[in-house]
Tab-separated table of C-alpha atoms in Angstrom:
chain	number	residue	atom	x	y	z
A	1	MET	CA	0.000	0.000	0.000
A	2	ASN	CA	1.368	3.420	-1.015
A	3	ASN	CA	-0.677	5.437	1.441
A	4	LYS	CA	0.425	9.015	2.130
A	5	MET	CA	0.307	11.200	5.213
A	6	PHE	CA	-1.100	14.731	4.958
A	7	GLN	CA	-0.783	17.520	7.509
A	8	ASP	CA	-4.244	19.056	7.498
A	9	PRO	CA	-4.932	22.246	9.499
A	10	ILE	CA	-8.390	21.004	10.471
A	11	HIS	CA	-8.003	17.269	11.082
A	12	GLY	CA	-4.299	17.076	11.933
A	13	VAL	CA	-2.147	14.319	10.451
A	14	ILE	CA	-4.374	12.219	8.195
A	15	GLU	CA	-3.604	9.126	6.153
A	16	ILE	CA	-4.850	9.004	2.573
A	17	PRO	CA	-5.133	5.534	0.974
A	18	ASP	CA	-3.339	4.778	-2.264
A	19	TYR	CA	-6.548	4.502	-4.316
A	20	CYS	CA	-7.362	8.112	-3.378
A	21	ILE	CA	-3.797	9.216	-4.146
A	22	LYS	CA	-4.206	7.869	-7.690
A	23	ILE	CA	-7.162	10.221	-8.153
A	24	ILE	CA	-5.532	13.186	-6.415
A	25	ASP	CA	-2.534	12.892	-8.749
A	26	THR	CA	-4.575	13.708	-11.856
A	27	PRO	CA	-5.178	17.045	-13.617
A	28	TYR	CA	-8.915	16.679	-12.932
A	29	PHE	CA	-8.384	16.769	-9.175
A	30	GLN	CA	-5.405	19.147	-9.182
A	31	ARG	CA	-7.700	21.654	-10.896
A	32	LEU	CA	-9.427	22.099	-7.518
A	33	ARG	CA	-6.314	23.907	-6.249
A	34	ASN	CA	-7.467	26.845	-8.391
A	35	ILE	CA	-11.055	27.031	-7.158
A	36	LYS	CA	-11.603	28.986	-3.955
A	37	GLN	CA	-13.851	27.207	-1.467
A	38	LEU	CA	-15.629	30.479	-0.673
A	39	GLY	CA	-15.558	32.004	-4.127
A	40	CYS	CA	-15.452	35.800	-3.950
A	41	CYS	CA	-15.314	35.956	-0.137
A	42	TYR	CA	-11.527	36.260	-0.451
A	43	TYR	CA	-12.017	39.796	-1.821
A	44	VAL	CA	-13.565	40.780	1.531
A	45	PHE	CA	-12.190	38.254	4.051
A	46	PRO	CA	-8.400	37.923	3.583
A	47	GLY	CA	-8.246	34.538	5.334
A	48	ALA	CA	-10.646	32.864	2.907
A	49	THR	CA	-7.831	31.489	0.765
A	50	HIS	CA	-8.636	27.783	1.094
A	51	ASN	CA	-9.608	25.787	-1.973
A	52	ARG	CA	-11.859	22.912	-3.019
A	53	PHE	CA	-8.699	20.768	-3.146
A	54	GLU	CA	-8.079	20.469	0.591
A	55	HIS	CA	-11.805	20.445	1.397
A	56	SER	CA	-12.336	17.403	-0.839
A	57	ILE	CA	-9.485	15.543	0.852
A	58	GLY	CA	-11.020	16.412	4.221
A	59	VAL	CA	-14.441	15.080	3.197
A	60	SER	CA	-12.878	11.818	2.012
A	61	TYR	CA	-10.998	11.477	5.293
A	62	LEU	CA	-14.094	12.089	7.445
A	63	ALA	CA	-16.127	9.612	5.372
A	64	GLY	CA	-13.512	6.925	5.985
A	65	GLU	CA	-13.258	7.751	9.695
A	66	LEU	CA	-17.027	7.547	10.111
A	67	LEU	CA	-17.268	4.171	8.391
A	68	ARG	CA	-14.333	2.671	10.276
A	69	HIS	CA	-15.891	3.834	13.543
A	70	LEU	CA	-19.153	2.120	12.627
A	71	LYS	CA	-17.350	-1.010	11.454
A	72	ASN	CA	-15.570	-1.329	14.805
A	73	ASN	CA	-18.579	-0.510	16.964
A	74	GLN	CA	-21.358	-2.179	14.990
A	75	PRO	CA	-19.965	-5.364	13.454
A	76	GLU	CA	-23.522	-6.462	12.688
A	77	LEU	CA	-23.553	-3.882	9.858
A	78	GLU	CA	-20.979	-6.040	8.045
A	79	ILE	CA	-19.243	-3.048	6.481
A	80	LYS	CA	-16.831	-4.249	3.820
A	81	ASP	CA	-13.503	-2.590	3.070
A	82	ASN	CA	-14.556	-2.130	-0.551
A	83	ILE	CA	-17.614	-0.072	0.415
A	84	ILE	CA	-15.373	2.134	2.584
A	85	LYS	CA	-13.199	2.648	-0.490
A	86	LEU	CA	-16.183	3.665	-2.640
A	87	VAL	CA	-17.544	6.120	-0.068
A	88	GLU	CA	-14.085	7.654	0.436
A	89	ILE	CA	-13.725	8.128	-3.328
A	90	ALA	CA	-17.211	9.678	-3.495
A	91	GLY	CA	-16.194	12.140	-0.762
A	92	LEU	CA	-12.969	12.899	-2.596
A	93	CYS	CA	-14.662	13.522	-5.950
A	94	HIS	CA	-17.955	15.142	-4.944
A	95	ASP	CA	-16.757	18.649	-5.896
A	96	LEU	CA	-14.900	17.876	-9.139
A	97	GLY	CA	-17.676	19.605	-11.076
A	98	HIS	CA	-17.452	23.018	-9.453
A	99	GLY	CA	-16.917	25.898	-11.832
A	100	CYS	CA	-14.940	29.087	-11.329
A	101	TYR	CA	-15.676	30.884	-8.064
A	102	SER	CA	-17.604	27.862	-6.761
A	103	HIS	CA	-21.313	28.584	-6.215
A	104	LEU	CA	-21.223	31.909	-8.074
A	105	PHE	CA	-20.902	29.939	-11.309
A	106	ASP	CA	-23.996	27.828	-10.580
A	107	TYR	CA	-26.261	30.522	-9.124
A	108	LEU	CA	-25.375	33.572	-11.220
A	109	THR	CA	-23.366	32.640	-14.300
A	110	ILE	CA	-25.219	29.565	-15.567
A	111	PRO	CA	-28.676	31.259	-15.598
A	112	GLU	CA	-27.231	34.087	-17.718
A	113	ILE	CA	-25.483	31.674	-20.087
A	114	LYS	CA	-28.761	29.794	-20.524
A	115	LYS	CA	-30.362	33.057	-21.622
A	116	GLN	CA	-27.531	33.621	-24.099
A	117	LEU	CA	-27.980	30.092	-25.445
A	118	ASP	CA	-31.777	30.469	-25.360
A	119	ILE	CA	-32.251	27.146	-23.597
A	120	ILE	CA	-34.317	26.236	-20.556
A	121	HIS	CA	-32.337	23.338	-19.122
A	122	LEU	CA	-28.744	22.149	-19.269
A	123	LYS	CA	-27.975	18.490	-18.648
A	124	ASN	CA	-25.018	19.444	-16.460
A	125	GLU	CA	-26.535	22.354	-14.551
A	126	GLU	CA	-25.755	20.899	-11.110
A	127	HIS	CA	-22.120	20.734	-10.051
A	128	GLU	CA	-22.758	17.207	-8.692
A	129	LYS	CA	-23.872	16.130	-12.156
A	130	ARG	CA	-20.713	17.630	-13.645
A	131	SER	CA	-18.659	15.748	-11.030
A	132	CYS	CA	-20.183	12.501	-12.266
A	133	MET	CA	-19.498	13.420	-15.898
A	134	ILE	CA	-15.847	14.139	-15.093
A	135	LEU	CA	-15.625	10.763	-13.355
A	136	ASP	CA	-16.875	9.172	-16.584
A	137	ILE	CA	-14.043	10.853	-18.492
A	138	MET	CA	-11.510	9.714	-15.909
A	139	TYR	CA	-12.831	6.158	-16.157
A	140	GLN	CA	-12.535	6.205	-19.942
A	141	GLU	CA	-8.928	7.354	-19.577
A	142	ASN	CA	-8.275	4.558	-17.059
A	143	ARG	CA	-7.499	7.054	-14.290
A	144	LEU	CA	-9.855	5.542	-11.698
A	145	PRO	CA	-9.113	2.521	-9.454
A	146	LEU	CA	-12.690	1.323	-10.083
A	147	ASP	CA	-14.536	-1.080	-12.299
A	148	LYS	CA	-17.725	-0.022	-14.097
A	149	ASP	CA	-20.117	-1.170	-11.359
A	150	GLU	CA	-18.057	0.547	-8.668
A	151	LEU	CA	-18.023	3.759	-10.711
A	152	GLU	CA	-21.818	3.747	-10.870
A	153	ILE	CA	-22.028	3.353	-7.081
A	154	VAL	CA	-19.605	6.246	-6.510
A	155	LYS	CA	-21.654	8.476	-8.817
A	156	ASP	CA	-24.821	7.388	-7.021
A	157	LEU	CA	-23.301	8.379	-3.668
A	158	ILE	CA	-22.397	11.838	-5.032
A	159	LEU	CA	-25.783	12.398	-6.676
A	160	PRO	CA	-28.290	9.954	-5.154
A	161	ARG	CA	-30.762	8.845	-7.803
A	162	LYS	CA	-30.731	5.059	-8.222
A	163	TYR	CA	-29.807	4.008	-4.661
A	164	LEU	CA	-27.747	1.076	-5.901
A	165	ILE	CA	-26.713	0.155	-2.341
A	166	LYS	CA	-29.622	-1.491	-0.526
A	167	GLU	CA	-28.513	-0.110	2.876
A	168	LYS	CA	-29.861	3.437	2.444
A	169	TRP	CA	-27.883	4.886	5.350
A	170	TYR	CA	-24.767	4.927	3.164
A	171	TYR	CA	-26.442	7.785	1.272
A	172	GLU	CA	-26.434	9.909	4.436
A	173	ILE	CA	-22.628	10.160	4.559
A	174	VAL	CA	-21.388	12.261	1.616
A	175	CYS	CA	-24.585	13.823	0.248
A	176	ASN	CA	-27.404	13.617	2.773
A	177	CYS	CA	-30.612	14.586	0.982
A	178	ILE	CA	-32.722	13.878	4.079
A	179	ASN	CA	-31.418	16.404	6.589
A	180	GLY	CA	-28.189	17.858	5.193
A	181	LEU	CA	-26.024	16.431	7.984
A	182	ASP	CA	-23.092	14.868	6.173
A	183	VAL	CA	-19.304	14.860	6.228
A	184	ASP	CA	-19.260	17.499	3.481
A	185	LYS	CA	-20.963	19.944	5.824
A	186	PHE	CA	-18.824	18.959	8.818
A	187	ASP	CA	-15.644	19.640	6.865
A	188	TYR	CA	-16.562	22.869	5.129
A	189	LEU	CA	-18.005	24.486	8.247
A	190	CYS	CA	-14.917	23.665	10.334
A	191	ARG	CA	-12.582	24.666	7.483
A	192	ASP	CA	-14.375	27.948	6.778
A	193	ILE	CA	-14.461	28.903	10.471
A	194	TYR	CA	-10.751	28.177	10.850
A	195	ASN	CA	-9.647	30.109	7.762
A	196	LEU	CA	-11.938	33.052	8.429
A	197	GLY	CA	-10.473	33.342	11.929
A	198	LEU	CA	-13.856	33.151	13.648
A	199	SER	CA	-14.381	32.057	17.246
A	200	TYR	CA	-17.206	29.603	16.517
A	201	ASN	CA	-16.628	25.978	17.434
A	202	ILE	CA	-17.953	22.711	16.012
A	203	ASP	CA	-16.666	19.476	17.525
A	204	SER	CA	-17.230	17.384	14.407
A	205	TYR	CA	-14.951	14.600	15.662
A	206	ARG	CA	-17.050	14.099	18.809
A	207	ILE	CA	-20.276	14.105	16.807
A	208	LEU	CA	-19.080	11.638	14.166
A	209	LYS	CA	-17.615	9.262	16.750
A	210	SER	CA	-20.960	9.015	18.529
A	211	VAL	CA	-23.221	8.068	15.607
A	212	ARG	CA	-24.933	4.704	15.267
A	213	VAL	CA	-26.922	3.126	12.450
A	214	ILE	CA	-30.411	2.250	13.633
A	215	ASP	CA	-33.404	1.394	11.411
A	216	ASN	CA	-31.299	2.038	8.305
A	217	HIS	CA	-30.504	5.636	9.285
A	218	ILE	CA	-27.510	7.376	10.805
A	219	CYS	CA	-28.604	8.409	14.301
A	220	TYR	CA	-27.114	10.738	16.887
A	221	PRO	CA	-27.282	10.474	20.694
A	222	LYS	CA	-29.994	12.657	22.186
A	223	LYS	CA	-27.427	14.418	24.361
A	224	LEU	CA	-25.954	16.021	21.218
A	225	ILE	CA	-29.164	17.782	20.191
A	226	PHE	CA	-27.743	21.177	21.181
A	227	ASP	CA	-24.429	20.488	19.425
A	228	LEU	CA	-26.294	19.735	16.197
A	229	PHE	CA	-28.518	22.752	16.576
A	230	ASP	CA	-25.425	24.912	17.122
A	231	LEU	CA	-24.083	23.533	13.846
A	232	PHE	CA	-27.174	24.700	11.956
A	233	HIS	CA	-27.114	28.039	13.731
A	234	ILE	CA	-23.422	28.569	12.870
A	235	ARG	CA	-24.226	27.702	9.258
A	236	TYR	CA	-26.965	30.351	9.324
A	237	LYS	CA	-24.560	32.941	10.758
A	238	LEU	CA	-21.945	32.144	8.105
A	239	HIS	CA	-24.506	32.499	5.325
A	240	ASN	CA	-25.797	35.748	6.747
A	241	GLU	CA	-22.512	37.355	7.807
A	242	VAL	CA	-19.905	35.915	5.430
A	243	TYR	CA	-21.145	34.044	2.351
A	244	ASN	CA	-23.784	36.734	1.670
A	245	HIS	CA	-21.946	39.724	3.111
A	246	PRO	CA	-23.017	42.895	1.205
A	247	LEU	CA	-19.552	43.551	-0.227
A	248	VAL	CA	-19.140	39.888	-1.180
A	249	LYS	CA	-22.377	40.162	-3.172
A	250	CYS	CA	-21.136	43.342	-4.881
A	251	VAL	CA	-17.908	41.595	-5.911
A	252	GLU	CA	-19.805	38.505	-7.048
A	253	HIS	CA	-22.008	40.504	-9.374
A	254	MET	CA	-19.054	42.450	-10.776
A	255	ILE	CA	-17.151	39.256	-11.540
A	256	ASN	CA	-20.276	37.624	-12.934
A	257	ASP	CA	-20.801	40.602	-15.252
A	258	ILE	CA	-17.194	40.193	-16.415
A	259	LEU	CA	-17.728	36.467	-17.066
A	260	ILE	CA	-20.974	37.034	-18.975
A	261	GLU	CA	-19.496	39.830	-21.094
A	262	TYR	CA	-16.467	37.658	-21.826
A	263	ASN	CA	-18.684	34.750	-22.822
A	264	LYS	CA	-20.541	36.961	-25.305
A	265	ASP	CA	-17.212	37.552	-27.039
A	266	THR	CA	-15.640	34.095	-26.832
A	267	HIS	CA	-18.358	31.560	-25.880
A	268	ASP	CA	-15.725	29.798	-23.757
A	269	LEU	CA	-18.086	29.268	-20.820
A	270	SER	CA	-20.892	28.135	-23.113
A	271	HIS	CA	-18.572	25.585	-24.713
A	272	GLY	CA	-17.572	24.413	-21.248
A	273	LEU	CA	-21.163	23.805	-20.236
A	274	LEU	CA	-22.075	22.097	-23.485
A	275	ASP	CA	-18.983	19.871	-23.496
A	276	ILE	CA	-17.587	18.657	-20.169
A	277	SER	CA	-14.152	18.069	-21.720
A	278	ASN	CA	-13.952	21.860	-22.213
A	279	PHE	CA	-15.387	22.586	-18.780
A	280	ILE	CA	-12.381	21.151	-16.954
A	281	GLU	CA	-10.273	24.014	-18.324
A	282	ILE	CA	-12.368	26.525	-16.356
A	283	ASP	CA	-11.263	27.603	-12.878
A	284	ASP	CA	-10.646	30.833	-10.946
A	285	THR	CA	-7.590	31.649	-13.062
A	286	ILE	CA	-10.004	32.606	-15.840
A	287	ILE	CA	-10.053	36.158	-14.461
A	288	ASN	CA	-6.360	36.568	-15.328
A	289	LYS	CA	-6.926	35.038	-18.750
A	290	ILE	CA	-9.674	37.586	-19.356
A	291	LYS	CA	-7.509	40.452	-18.077
A	292	TYR	CA	-4.677	39.749	-20.488
A	293	SER	CA	-6.620	38.513	-23.509
A	294	SER	CA	-9.801	40.571	-23.748
A	295	ASN	CA	-9.975	43.755	-25.781
A	296	ASN	CA	-13.515	44.451	-24.589
A	297	ASN	CA	-13.510	47.953	-23.082
A	298	ASN	CA	-16.431	47.246	-20.729
A	299	ILE	CA	-14.587	44.242	-19.304
A	300	GLN	CA	-11.368	46.199	-18.788
A	301	ILE	CA	-13.262	48.989	-17.004
A	302	LEU	CA	-14.876	46.450	-14.654
A	303	LEU	CA	-11.536	44.750	-13.987
A	304	ASN	CA	-9.900	48.106	-13.300
A	305	ASN	CA	-12.713	49.094	-10.925
A	306	LEU	CA	-12.396	45.759	-9.152
A	307	ASN	CA	-8.648	46.234	-8.667
A	308	TYR	CA	-9.131	49.787	-7.359
A	309	ARG	CA	-12.027	48.667	-5.109
A	310	LYS	CA	-14.521	50.802	-6.993
A	311	LEU	CA	-17.184	48.209	-6.372
A	312	TYR	CA	-20.844	48.225	-7.220
A	313	LYS	CA	-22.660	50.261	-4.565
A	314	TYR	CA	-24.479	48.406	-1.806
A	315	ILE	CA	-27.658	50.305	-0.917
A	316	GLY	CA	-29.315	48.163	1.737
A	317	GLU	CA	-31.311	45.027	2.403
A	318	ILE	CA	-34.811	44.040	3.435
A	319	HIS	CA	-35.703	40.852	5.280
A	320	PHE	CA	-38.988	39.092	4.528
A	321	ASP	CA	-40.548	36.571	6.886
A	322	LYS	CA	-41.226	33.340	4.932
A	323	ASP	CA	-44.407	32.770	6.927
A	324	LYS	CA	-45.750	36.174	5.906
A	325	TYR	CA	-44.511	36.445	2.329
A	326	ASP	CA	-44.530	33.736	-0.323
A	327	ILE	CA	-41.517	34.779	-2.386
A	328	HIS	CA	-39.859	32.596	-5.015
A	329	ASN	CA	-38.375	35.110	-7.450
A	330	ILE	CA	-37.954	38.822	-8.160
A	331	LYS	CA	-41.357	38.994	-9.869
A	332	ASP	CA	-42.957	38.217	-6.513
A	333	ILE	CA	-41.251	41.325	-5.073
A	334	PHE	CA	-42.864	43.494	-7.745
A	335	ASP	CA	-46.216	41.810	-7.097
A	336	ILE	CA	-46.001	42.622	-3.378
A	337	LEU	CA	-45.659	46.331	-4.178
A	338	LYS	CA	-48.429	46.145	-6.747
A	339	ASN	CA	-50.790	44.333	-4.357
A	340	LYS	CA	-50.099	46.958	-1.695
A	341	GLN	CA	-51.100	49.543	-4.332
A	342	TYR	CA	-47.645	51.075	-4.708
A	343	THR	CA	-47.805	50.890	-8.489
A	344	LYS	CA	-45.489	53.849	-9.186
A	345	LEU	CA	-42.827	52.519	-6.829
A	346	MET	CA	-43.120	49.086	-8.407
A	347	SER	CA	-42.775	50.410	-11.969
A	348	ASP	CA	-39.747	52.591	-11.080
A	349	LEU	CA	-37.985	49.660	-9.427
A	350	LYS	CA	-38.882	47.291	-12.244
A	351	GLU	CA	-37.631	49.711	-14.908
A	352	LEU	CA	-34.199	50.068	-13.253
A	353	TYR	CA	-33.975	46.320	-12.764
A	354	GLU	CA	-34.865	45.462	-16.356
A	355	LYS	CA	-32.402	48.064	-17.664
A	356	LYS	CA	-29.739	46.321	-15.543
A	357	GLU	CA	-28.836	49.569	-13.825
A	358	ILE	CA	-29.468	47.908	-10.477
A	359	ILE	CA	-29.284	44.418	-8.990
A	360	LEU	CA	-31.918	42.825	-6.782
A	361	ASP	CA	-30.348	39.774	-5.185
A	362	LEU	CA	-32.800	37.439	-3.480
A	363	ILE	CA	-31.206	35.198	-0.838
A	364	TYR	CA	-32.942	32.465	1.160
A	365	LEU	CA	-31.687	32.228	4.732
A	366	GLY	CA	-32.493	30.462	7.956
A	367	TYR	CA	-33.688	27.068	9.008
A	368	ASP	CA	-37.031	25.551	9.888
A	369	ASN	CA	-36.783	23.582	13.120
A	370	THR	CA	-39.707	21.354	12.110
A	371	LYS	CA	-37.249	19.658	9.750
A	372	PHE	CA	-34.789	19.409	12.620
A	373	TYR	CA	-37.284	17.408	14.682
A	374	LYS	CA	-38.609	15.275	11.831
A	375	HIS	CA	-35.562	14.418	9.747
A	376	ILE	CA	-32.598	14.246	12.122
A	377	TYR	CA	-32.602	10.895	13.866
A	378	PHE	CA	-31.633	10.390	17.497
A	379	TYR	CA	-31.149	7.401	19.742
A	380	ASP	CA	-31.314	6.664	23.436
A	381	ASN	CA	-27.975	5.568	24.899
A	382	LYS	CA	-29.571	3.254	27.428
A	383	GLU	CA	-31.905	1.323	25.150
A	384	ASN	CA	-29.965	1.749	21.895
A	385	LYS	CA	-33.073	2.420	19.863
A	386	ARG	CA	-34.233	5.269	17.675
A	387	ILE	CA	-36.387	7.814	19.484
A	388	GLU	CA	-38.623	10.705	18.563
A	389	ILE	CA	-37.682	14.139	19.865
A	390	ASP	CA	-40.477	15.935	21.727
A	391	ARG	CA	-40.741	19.255	19.960
A	392	ASN	CA	-42.543	20.876	22.913
A	393	GLU	CA	-39.568	20.120	25.124
A	394	TYR	CA	-37.142	22.122	22.962
A	395	GLU	CA	-39.319	24.602	21.070
A	396	HIS	CA	-38.317	27.569	23.236
A	397	ILE	CA	-34.600	26.728	22.965
A	398	LEU	CA	-34.385	25.701	19.303
A	399	PRO	CA	-36.252	28.483	17.465
A	400	SER	CA	-36.967	28.618	13.755
A	401	ILE	CA	-35.285	31.361	11.743
A	402	LYS	CA	-37.137	31.789	8.487
A	403	ASN	CA	-36.391	34.784	6.320
A	404	ILE	CA	-35.545	35.918	2.825
A	405	LYS	CA	-33.042	38.697	2.293
A	406	LEU	CA	-33.374	41.091	-0.649
A	407	ILE	CA	-30.156	43.006	-1.293
A	408	PHE	CA	-30.217	46.261	-3.281
A	409	ILE	CA	-27.063	46.940	-5.324
A	410	CYS	CA	-26.472	49.753	-7.817
A	411	ARG	CA	-24.369	49.114	-10.920
A	412	ASN	CA	-24.565	52.660	-12.242
A	413	THR	CA	-23.591	55.465	-9.834
A	414	GLU	CA	-26.038	57.815	-11.586
A	415	TYR	CA	-28.923	55.914	-10.022
A	416	ILE	CA	-27.667	55.654	-6.428
A	417	THR	CA	-29.893	58.440	-5.080
A	418	ILE	CA	-32.948	57.125	-6.926
A	419	LEU	CA	-32.401	53.586	-5.689
A	420	LYS	CA	-31.807	54.790	-2.118
A	421	ASN	CA	-35.177	56.541	-2.149
A	422	ILE	CA	-36.904	53.463	-3.570
A	423	TYR	CA	-35.201	51.255	-0.983
A	424	LEU	CA	-36.221	53.483	1.957
A	425	GLN	CA	-39.829	53.657	0.763
A	426	MET	CA	-39.980	49.911	0.287
A	427	LYS	CA	-38.368	49.268	3.667
A	428	ASN	CA	-41.016	51.421	5.315
A	429	ILE	CA	-43.774	49.526	3.494
A	430	ILE	CA	-42.516	46.065	4.456
A	431	TYR	CA	-41.560	46.787	8.072
A	432	ASN	CA	-44.633	48.836	9.004
């Protein structure tokens, strides 16, 4: 075995098996060195320099640790070494399909490219789907230590669709579609907190070493209910205070405008989405390629403004309670104003938005604790059986936070005063 030791800032000294090393030592995985884990956050938070590369190794490591813990403590599960290998590889490869600037590419760039291409749906819209397509290429090039059946299981663990493994709890390790508690989340939260220099704390090791499989689900001891709730609350704080920080959103939209303008000229991003073999050439270094290759004056102005910190202007934000407002898109915002009989305000806002002078960024935040009680499974230490959590017992301690944040950003400085007035009027309408 040619296993290797890694010094990881989050998990300490970790051992990576040789079958994972074979994947790491490929251009497809090395590409992740050039994709920031937190996308544009680095422009605002100087510590956010970590990449998808080390995160993916961390997810693979935690997946293996979890399974080996279960194998030692629950021999009745009959966990085979080969299934540990497949889950570790799934954890390692789950983010291969991320585009430049991570989630920015999926949430902002792809919708605009679809408009340029005049298509409704792309077969590789989800980064998990692109990860699976890259794995197919790697398999064809004989770069994977897997046979065809094993490849299909790994892809199924990354993007659960077929559930090829009969024991469904395996699908709660890398990509947990039931409650979102998986080793991916444990790693990225700990890694983001560490690199951002925040004082939050998540004891992921303690949590993972206490899980048991009961009734075909991964279950947690009841005594950890507050630890798990803290995890969701920290995630909420990170989304609210870091990932969706006002200046981060301004930078995101500037870079997205650069990418979209560049794609109009070259179609490089379109080609990448239409052909996965072209997609693997796209990472965060694209911004330097654009800087030195594009003759588009609009792009050069945006790049210059970005370098001199002449960012798009943040105006303000409004929070909507999900229980009070049923909002799914920007059109619903206009409808709220129209229904409240503020037709002039609605038309002024809509005109600026459609002219692309301003940006209205709709962000869904918070967590609903009903899902916490229903879909996270707990067990009783004494009886070793799955139990239901009494919501009434914890309702006052584990509150729901359900809101939608609408951020107002001005592209064109000529409209700052106008947008400020619209924002203040709208804020008064919503909050009073």
